[in-house]
PDB file of C-alpha atoms in Angstrom:
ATOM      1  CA  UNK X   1      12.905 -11.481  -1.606  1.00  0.00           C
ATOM      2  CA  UNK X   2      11.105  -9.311  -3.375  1.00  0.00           C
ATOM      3  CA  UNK X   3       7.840 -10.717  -4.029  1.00  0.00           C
ATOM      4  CA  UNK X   4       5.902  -7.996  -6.571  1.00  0.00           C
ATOM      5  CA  UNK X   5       8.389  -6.051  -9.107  1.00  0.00           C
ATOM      6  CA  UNK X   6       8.368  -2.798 -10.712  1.00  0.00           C
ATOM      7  CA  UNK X   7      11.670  -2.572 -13.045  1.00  0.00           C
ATOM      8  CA  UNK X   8      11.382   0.930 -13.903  1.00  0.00           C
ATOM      9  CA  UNK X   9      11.515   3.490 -11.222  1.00  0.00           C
ATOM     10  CA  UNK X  10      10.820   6.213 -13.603  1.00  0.00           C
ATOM     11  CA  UNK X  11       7.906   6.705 -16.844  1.00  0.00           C
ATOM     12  CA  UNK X  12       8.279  10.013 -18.945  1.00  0.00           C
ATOM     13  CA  UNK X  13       5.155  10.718 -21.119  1.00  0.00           C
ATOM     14  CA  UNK X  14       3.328  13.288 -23.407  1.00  0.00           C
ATOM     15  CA  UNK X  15       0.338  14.071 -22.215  1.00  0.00           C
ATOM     16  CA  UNK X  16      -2.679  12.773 -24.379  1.00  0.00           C
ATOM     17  CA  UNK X  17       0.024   9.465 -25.086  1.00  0.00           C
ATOM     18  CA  UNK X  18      -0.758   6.677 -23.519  1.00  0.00           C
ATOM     19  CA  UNK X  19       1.467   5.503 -20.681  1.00  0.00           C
ATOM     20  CA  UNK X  20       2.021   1.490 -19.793  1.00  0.00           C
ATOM     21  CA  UNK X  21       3.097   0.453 -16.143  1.00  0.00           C
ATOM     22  CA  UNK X  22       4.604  -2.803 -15.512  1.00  0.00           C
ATOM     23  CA  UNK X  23       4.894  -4.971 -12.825  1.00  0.00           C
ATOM     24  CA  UNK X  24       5.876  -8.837 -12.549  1.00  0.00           C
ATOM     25  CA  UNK X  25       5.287 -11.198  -9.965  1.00  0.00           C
ATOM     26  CA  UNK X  26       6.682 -14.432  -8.256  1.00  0.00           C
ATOM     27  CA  UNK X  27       4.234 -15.904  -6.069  1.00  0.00           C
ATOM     28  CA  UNK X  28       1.595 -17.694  -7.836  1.00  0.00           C
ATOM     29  CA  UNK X  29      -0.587 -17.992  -5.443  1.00  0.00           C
ATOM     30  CA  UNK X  30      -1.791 -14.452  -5.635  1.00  0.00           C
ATOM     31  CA  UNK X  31      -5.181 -13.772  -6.804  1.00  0.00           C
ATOM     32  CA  UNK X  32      -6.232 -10.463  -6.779  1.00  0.00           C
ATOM     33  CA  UNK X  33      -3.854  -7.382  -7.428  1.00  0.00           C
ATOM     34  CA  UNK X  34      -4.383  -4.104  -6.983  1.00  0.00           C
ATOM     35  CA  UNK X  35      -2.611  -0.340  -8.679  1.00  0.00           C
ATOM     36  CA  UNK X  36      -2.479   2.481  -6.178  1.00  0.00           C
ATOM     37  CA  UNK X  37      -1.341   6.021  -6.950  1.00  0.00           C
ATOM     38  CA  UNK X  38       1.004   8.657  -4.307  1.00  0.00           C
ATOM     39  CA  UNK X  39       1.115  11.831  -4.370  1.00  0.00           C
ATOM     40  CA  UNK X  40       4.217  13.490  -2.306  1.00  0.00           C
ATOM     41  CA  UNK X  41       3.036  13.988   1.422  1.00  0.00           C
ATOM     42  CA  UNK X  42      -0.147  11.935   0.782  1.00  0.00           C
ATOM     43  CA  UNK X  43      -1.542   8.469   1.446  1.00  0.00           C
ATOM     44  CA  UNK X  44      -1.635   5.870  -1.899  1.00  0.00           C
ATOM     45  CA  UNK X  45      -4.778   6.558  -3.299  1.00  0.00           C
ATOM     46  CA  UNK X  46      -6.608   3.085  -4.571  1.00  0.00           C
ATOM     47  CA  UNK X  47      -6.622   3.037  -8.611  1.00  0.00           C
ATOM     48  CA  UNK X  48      -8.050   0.097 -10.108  1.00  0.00           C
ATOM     49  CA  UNK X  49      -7.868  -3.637  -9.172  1.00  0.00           C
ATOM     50  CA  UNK X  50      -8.082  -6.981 -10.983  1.00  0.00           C
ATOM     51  CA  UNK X  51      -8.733 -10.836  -9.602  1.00  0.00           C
ATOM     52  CA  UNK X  52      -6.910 -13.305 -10.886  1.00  0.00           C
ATOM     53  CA  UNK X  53     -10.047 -15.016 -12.698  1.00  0.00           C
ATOM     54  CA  UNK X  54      -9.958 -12.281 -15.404  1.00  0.00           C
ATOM     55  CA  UNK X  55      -7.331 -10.873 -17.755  1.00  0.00           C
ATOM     56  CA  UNK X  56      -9.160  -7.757 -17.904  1.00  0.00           C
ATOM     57  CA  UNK X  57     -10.319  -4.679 -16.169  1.00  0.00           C
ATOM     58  CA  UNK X  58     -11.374  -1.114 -17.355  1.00  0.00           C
ATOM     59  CA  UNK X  59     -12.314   2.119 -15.290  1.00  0.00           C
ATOM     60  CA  UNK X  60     -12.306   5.096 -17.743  1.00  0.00           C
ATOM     61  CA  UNK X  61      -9.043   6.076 -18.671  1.00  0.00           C
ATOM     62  CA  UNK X  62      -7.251   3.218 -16.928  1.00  0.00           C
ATOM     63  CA  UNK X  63      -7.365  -0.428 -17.899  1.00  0.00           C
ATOM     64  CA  UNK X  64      -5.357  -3.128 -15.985  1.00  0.00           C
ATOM     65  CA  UNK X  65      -4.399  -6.220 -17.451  1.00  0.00           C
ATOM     66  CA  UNK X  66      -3.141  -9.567 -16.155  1.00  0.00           C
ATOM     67  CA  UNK X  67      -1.075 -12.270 -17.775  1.00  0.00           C
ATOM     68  CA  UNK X  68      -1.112 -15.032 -15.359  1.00  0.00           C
ATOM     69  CA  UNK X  69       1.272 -17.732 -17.155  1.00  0.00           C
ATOM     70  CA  UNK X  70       4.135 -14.845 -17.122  1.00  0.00           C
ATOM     71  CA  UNK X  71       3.083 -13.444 -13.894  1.00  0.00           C
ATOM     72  CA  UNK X  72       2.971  -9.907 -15.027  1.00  0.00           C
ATOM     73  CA  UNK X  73       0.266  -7.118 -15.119  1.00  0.00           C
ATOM     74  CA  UNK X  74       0.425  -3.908 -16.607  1.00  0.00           C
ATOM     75  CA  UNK X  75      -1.961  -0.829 -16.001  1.00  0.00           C
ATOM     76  CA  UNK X  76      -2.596   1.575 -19.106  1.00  0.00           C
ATOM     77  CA  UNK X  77      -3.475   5.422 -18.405  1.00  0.00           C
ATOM     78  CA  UNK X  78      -5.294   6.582 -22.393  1.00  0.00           C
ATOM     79  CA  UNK X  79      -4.790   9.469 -22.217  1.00  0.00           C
ATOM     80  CA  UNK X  80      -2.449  10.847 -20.145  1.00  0.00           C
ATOM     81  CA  UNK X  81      -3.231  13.748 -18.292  1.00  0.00           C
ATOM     82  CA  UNK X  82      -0.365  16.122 -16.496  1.00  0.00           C
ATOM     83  CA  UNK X  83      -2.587  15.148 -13.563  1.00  0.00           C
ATOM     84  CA  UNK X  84      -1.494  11.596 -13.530  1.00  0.00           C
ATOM     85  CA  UNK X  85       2.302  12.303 -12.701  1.00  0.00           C
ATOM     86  CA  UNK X  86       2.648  10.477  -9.359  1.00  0.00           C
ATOM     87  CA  UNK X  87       4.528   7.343  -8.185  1.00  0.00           C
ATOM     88  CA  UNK X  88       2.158   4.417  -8.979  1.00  0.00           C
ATOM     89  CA  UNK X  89       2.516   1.374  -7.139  1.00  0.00           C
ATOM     90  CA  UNK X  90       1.397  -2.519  -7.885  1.00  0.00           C
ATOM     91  CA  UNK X  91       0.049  -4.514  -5.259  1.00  0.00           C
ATOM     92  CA  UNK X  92      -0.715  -8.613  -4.592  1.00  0.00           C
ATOM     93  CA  UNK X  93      -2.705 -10.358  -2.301  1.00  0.00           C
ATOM     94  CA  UNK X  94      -3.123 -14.078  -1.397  1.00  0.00           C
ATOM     95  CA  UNK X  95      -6.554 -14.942   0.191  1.00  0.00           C
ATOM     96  CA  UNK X  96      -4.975 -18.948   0.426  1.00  0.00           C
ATOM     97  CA  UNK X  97      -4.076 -18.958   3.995  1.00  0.00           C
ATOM     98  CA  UNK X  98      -7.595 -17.083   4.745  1.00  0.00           C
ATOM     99  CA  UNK X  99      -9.406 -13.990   3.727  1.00  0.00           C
ATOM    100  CA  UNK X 100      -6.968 -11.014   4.293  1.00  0.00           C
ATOM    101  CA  UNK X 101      -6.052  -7.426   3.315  1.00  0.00           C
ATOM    102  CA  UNK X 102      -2.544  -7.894   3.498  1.00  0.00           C
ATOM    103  CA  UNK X 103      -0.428  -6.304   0.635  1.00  0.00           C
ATOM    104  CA  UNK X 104       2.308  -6.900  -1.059  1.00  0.00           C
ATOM    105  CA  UNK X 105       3.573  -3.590  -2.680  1.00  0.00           C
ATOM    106  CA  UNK X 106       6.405  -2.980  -5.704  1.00  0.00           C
ATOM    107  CA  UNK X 107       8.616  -0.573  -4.975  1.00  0.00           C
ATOM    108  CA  UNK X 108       6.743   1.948  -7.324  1.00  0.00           C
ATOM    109  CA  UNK X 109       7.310   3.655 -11.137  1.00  0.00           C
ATOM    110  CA  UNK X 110       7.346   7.343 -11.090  1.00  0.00           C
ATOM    111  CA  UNK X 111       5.230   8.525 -13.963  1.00  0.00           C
ATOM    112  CA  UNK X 112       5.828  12.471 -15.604  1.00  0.00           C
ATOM    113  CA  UNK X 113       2.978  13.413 -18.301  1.00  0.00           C
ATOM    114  CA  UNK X 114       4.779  16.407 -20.117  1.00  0.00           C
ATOM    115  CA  UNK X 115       2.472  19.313 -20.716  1.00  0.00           C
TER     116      UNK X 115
ATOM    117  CA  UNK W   1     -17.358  10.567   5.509  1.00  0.00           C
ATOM    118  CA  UNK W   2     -14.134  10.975   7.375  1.00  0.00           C
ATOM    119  CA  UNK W   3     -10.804   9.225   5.541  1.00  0.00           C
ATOM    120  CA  UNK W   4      -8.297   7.439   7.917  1.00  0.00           C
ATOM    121  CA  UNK W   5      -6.419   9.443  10.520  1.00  0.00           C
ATOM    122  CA  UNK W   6      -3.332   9.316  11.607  1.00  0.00           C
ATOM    123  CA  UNK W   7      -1.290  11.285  14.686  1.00  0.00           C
ATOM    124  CA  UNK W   8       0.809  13.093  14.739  1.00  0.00           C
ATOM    125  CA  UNK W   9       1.637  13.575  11.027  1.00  0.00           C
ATOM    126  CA  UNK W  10       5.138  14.323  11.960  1.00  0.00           C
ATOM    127  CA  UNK W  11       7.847  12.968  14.595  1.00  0.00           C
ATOM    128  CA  UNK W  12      11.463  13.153  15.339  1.00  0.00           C
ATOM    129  CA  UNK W  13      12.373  10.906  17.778  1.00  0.00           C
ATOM    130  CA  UNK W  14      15.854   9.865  18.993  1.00  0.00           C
ATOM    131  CA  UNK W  15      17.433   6.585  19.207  1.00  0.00           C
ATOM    132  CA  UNK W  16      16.257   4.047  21.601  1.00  0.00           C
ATOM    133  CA  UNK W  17      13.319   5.793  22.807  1.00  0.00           C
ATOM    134  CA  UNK W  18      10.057   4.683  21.918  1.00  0.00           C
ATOM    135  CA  UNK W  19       7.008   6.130  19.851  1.00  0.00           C
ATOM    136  CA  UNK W  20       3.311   5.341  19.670  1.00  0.00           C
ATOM    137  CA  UNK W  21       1.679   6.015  16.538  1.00  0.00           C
ATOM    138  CA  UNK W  22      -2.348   6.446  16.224  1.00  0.00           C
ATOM    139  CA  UNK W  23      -4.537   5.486  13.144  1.00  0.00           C
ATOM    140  CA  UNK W  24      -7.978   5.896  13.047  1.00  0.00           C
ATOM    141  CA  UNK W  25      -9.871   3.663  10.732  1.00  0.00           C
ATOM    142  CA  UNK W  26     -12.821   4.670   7.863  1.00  0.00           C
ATOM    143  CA  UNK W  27     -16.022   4.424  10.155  1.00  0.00           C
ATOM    144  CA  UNK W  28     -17.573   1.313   9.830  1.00  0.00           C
ATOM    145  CA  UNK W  29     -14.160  -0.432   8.761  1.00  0.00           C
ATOM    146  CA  UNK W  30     -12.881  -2.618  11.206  1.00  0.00           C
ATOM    147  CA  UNK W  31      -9.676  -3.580   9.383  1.00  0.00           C
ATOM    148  CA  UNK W  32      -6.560  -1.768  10.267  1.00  0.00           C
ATOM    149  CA  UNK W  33      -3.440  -2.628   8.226  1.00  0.00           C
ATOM    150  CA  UNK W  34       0.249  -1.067   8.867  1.00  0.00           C
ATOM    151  CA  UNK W  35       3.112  -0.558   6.453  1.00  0.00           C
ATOM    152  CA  UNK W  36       6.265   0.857   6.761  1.00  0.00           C
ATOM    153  CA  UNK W  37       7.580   3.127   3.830  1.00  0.00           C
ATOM    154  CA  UNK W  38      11.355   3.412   2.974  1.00  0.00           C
ATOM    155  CA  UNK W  39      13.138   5.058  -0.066  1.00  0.00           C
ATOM    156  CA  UNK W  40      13.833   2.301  -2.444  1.00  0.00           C
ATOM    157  CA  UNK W  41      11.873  -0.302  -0.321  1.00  0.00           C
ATOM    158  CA  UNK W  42       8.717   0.601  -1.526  1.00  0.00           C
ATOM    159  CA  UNK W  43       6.281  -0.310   1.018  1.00  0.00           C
ATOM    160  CA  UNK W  44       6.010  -2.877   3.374  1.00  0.00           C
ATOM    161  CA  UNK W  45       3.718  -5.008   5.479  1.00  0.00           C
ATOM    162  CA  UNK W  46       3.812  -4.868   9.117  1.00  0.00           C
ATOM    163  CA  UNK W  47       1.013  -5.988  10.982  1.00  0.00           C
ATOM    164  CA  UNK W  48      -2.984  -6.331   9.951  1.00  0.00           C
ATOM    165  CA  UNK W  49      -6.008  -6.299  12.883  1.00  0.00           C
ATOM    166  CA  UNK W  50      -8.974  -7.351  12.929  1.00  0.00           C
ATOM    167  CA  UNK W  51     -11.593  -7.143  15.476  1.00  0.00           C
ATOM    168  CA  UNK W  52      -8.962  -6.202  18.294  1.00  0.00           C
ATOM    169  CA  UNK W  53      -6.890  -9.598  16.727  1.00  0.00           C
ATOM    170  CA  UNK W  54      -3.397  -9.423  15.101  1.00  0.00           C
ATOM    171  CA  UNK W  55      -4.172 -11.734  11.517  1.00  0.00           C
ATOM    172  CA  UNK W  56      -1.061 -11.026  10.066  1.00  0.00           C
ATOM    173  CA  UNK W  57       2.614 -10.110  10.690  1.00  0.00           C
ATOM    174  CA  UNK W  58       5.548  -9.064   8.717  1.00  0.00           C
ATOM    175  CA  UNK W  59       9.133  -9.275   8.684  1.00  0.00           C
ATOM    176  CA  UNK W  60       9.934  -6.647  11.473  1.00  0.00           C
ATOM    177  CA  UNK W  61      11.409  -7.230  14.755  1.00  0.00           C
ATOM    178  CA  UNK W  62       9.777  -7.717  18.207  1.00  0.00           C
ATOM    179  CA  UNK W  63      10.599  -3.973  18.780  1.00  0.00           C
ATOM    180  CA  UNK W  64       7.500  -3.241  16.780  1.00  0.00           C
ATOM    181  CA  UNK W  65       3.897  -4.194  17.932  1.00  0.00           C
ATOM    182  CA  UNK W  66       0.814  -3.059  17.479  1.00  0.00           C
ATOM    183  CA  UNK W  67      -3.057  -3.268  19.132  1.00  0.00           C
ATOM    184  CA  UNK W  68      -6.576  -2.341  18.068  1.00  0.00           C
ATOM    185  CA  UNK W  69      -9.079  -1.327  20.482  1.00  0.00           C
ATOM    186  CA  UNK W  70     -12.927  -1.918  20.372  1.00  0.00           C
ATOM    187  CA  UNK W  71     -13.633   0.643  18.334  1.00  0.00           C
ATOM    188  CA  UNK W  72     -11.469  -0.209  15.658  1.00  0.00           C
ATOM    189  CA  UNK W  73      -8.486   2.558  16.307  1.00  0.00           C
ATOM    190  CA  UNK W  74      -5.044   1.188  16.209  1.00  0.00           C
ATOM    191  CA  UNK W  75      -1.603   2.478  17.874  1.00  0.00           C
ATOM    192  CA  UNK W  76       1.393   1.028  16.574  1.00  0.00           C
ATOM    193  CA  UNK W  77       4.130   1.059  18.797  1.00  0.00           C
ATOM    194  CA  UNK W  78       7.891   1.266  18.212  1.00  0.00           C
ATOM    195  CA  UNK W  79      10.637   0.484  20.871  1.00  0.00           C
ATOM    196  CA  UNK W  80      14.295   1.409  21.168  1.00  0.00           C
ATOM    197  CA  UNK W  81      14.013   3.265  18.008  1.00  0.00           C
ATOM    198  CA  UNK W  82      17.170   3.139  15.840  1.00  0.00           C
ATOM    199  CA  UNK W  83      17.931   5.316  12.860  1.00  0.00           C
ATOM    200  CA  UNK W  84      16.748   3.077  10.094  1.00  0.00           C
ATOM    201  CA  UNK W  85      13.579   3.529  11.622  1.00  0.00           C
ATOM    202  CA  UNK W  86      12.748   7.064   9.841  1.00  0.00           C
ATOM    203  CA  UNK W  87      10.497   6.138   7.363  1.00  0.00           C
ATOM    204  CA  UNK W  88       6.460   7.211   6.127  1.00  0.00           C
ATOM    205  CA  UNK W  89       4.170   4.924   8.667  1.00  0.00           C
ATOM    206  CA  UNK W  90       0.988   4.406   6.569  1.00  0.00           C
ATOM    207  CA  UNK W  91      -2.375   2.680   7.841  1.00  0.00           C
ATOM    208  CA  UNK W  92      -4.567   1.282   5.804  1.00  0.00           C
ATOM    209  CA  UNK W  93      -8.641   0.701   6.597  1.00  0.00           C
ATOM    210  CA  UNK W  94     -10.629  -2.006   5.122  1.00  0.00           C
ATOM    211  CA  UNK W  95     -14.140  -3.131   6.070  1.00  0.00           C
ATOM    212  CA  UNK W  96     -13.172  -6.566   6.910  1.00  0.00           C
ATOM    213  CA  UNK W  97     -10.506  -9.040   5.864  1.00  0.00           C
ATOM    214  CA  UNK W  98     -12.315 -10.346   2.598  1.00  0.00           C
ATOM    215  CA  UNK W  99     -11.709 -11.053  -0.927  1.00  0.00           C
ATOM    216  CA  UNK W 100     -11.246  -8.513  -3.374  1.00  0.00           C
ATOM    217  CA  UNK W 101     -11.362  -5.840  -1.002  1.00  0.00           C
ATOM    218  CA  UNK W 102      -9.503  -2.036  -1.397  1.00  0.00           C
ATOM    219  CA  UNK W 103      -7.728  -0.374   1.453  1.00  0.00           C
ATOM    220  CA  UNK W 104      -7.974   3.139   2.071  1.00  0.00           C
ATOM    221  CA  UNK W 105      -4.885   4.869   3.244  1.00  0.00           C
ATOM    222  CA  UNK W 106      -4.068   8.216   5.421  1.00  0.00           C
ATOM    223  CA  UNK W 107      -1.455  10.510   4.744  1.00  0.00           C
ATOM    224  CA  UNK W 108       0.782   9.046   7.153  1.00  0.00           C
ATOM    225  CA  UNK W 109       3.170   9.371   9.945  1.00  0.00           C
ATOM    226  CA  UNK W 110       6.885  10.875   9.202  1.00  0.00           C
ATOM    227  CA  UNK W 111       9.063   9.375  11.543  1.00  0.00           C
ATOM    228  CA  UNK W 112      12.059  10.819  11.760  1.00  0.00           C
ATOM    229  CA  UNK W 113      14.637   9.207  14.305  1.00  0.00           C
ATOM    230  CA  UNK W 114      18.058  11.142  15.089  1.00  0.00           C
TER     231      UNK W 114
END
């Protein structure tokens, strides 16, 4: 059961466009979510995060945002840099059942900026 | 400051022997997380220590286990390895299990079993 969904394995953009990454959820009782990007051959590399008490999160470039009656967040790269082509994964966590740092990851959009 | 290690970076292995995998944590972090990553599976959640106690488990068989040691380093350890086993091990350190906290990954373990 997967648990944190990204529907599209694959994002082609023009660099200086703006790209939009999606991800859904089905667990409501996660509260704070997190955006990670992967190089090949390298560890995920931590992006931005958001807790579920906001809708709303900016660092530079990217912005996260979180509808929580759909269940869906989406992270927004403005603009996009040919730097930013790597897989980008979503992340959830559930601090319910006691403070943790266990993850739940999507399965990852691959994003291409076009020169 | 030193990012999270993790030995060896690459293994092949062949079924049903066994492999121990090493991660050592940020300094000061004495969180270690585990997660398995597949093609198409994305990653996922295996274990999570803190202070030399297992806090959380995945969905993985008995075959894997894991430990942390006083000084925060963790070995994850597979057993009777089968081929669906090859996959990017990835640790991840975290100053303590606490709310709206970031983990920090390494590069990773390639495990390759033949």
């Amino acid at each position: 059961d997967q648990q944190v969904k990204q529907n599209s394995p694959s994002l082609s953009v023009q660099e200086g466009r703006i790209s939009i990454l999606n991800c859904d959820y089905t667990n409501s009782m996660f509260d704070y979510f997190l955006w990670y990007k992967k190089y090949p051959a390298e560890g995920p590399t931590f992006l931005i995060s958001i807790s579920s008490i906001k809708d709303k999160n900016e660092d530079g470039r990217f912005t996260v945002f979180l509808n929580k009656s759909a269940k869906h967040l989406s992270l927004h790269i403005v603009p996009s840099q040919p730097g930013d082509s790597a897989v980008y994964f979503c992340a959830a966590s559930s601090n319910y059942g006691g403070a943790t740092n266990k993850l739940i990851f999507g399965t990852g959009t691959l994003l291409a900026v076009q020169p | 400051k030193a990012g999270v290690t993790q030995t060896p970076r690459y293994l092949i292995k062949t079924r049903g022997q066994q492999v121990t995998l090493s991660c050592s944590p940020i300094s000061g972090h004495r969180s270690v997380s585990w997660y398995q990553q597949t093609p198409g599976q994305g990653l996922q959640f295996l274990f999570e220590y803190f202070s030399e106690t297992q806090r959380n488990k995945g969905n993985f068989p008995g075959r894997f286990s894991g430990r942390q040691f006083s000084n925060s380093r963790s070995e994850m350890n597979v057993s009777t390895l089968e081929l669906g086993d090859s996959a990017l091990y990835l640790c991840a350190s975290s100053l303590a299990p606490n709310l709206n906290t970031e983990a920090f990954f390494g590069q990773g373990t390639r495990l390759t079993v033949v």
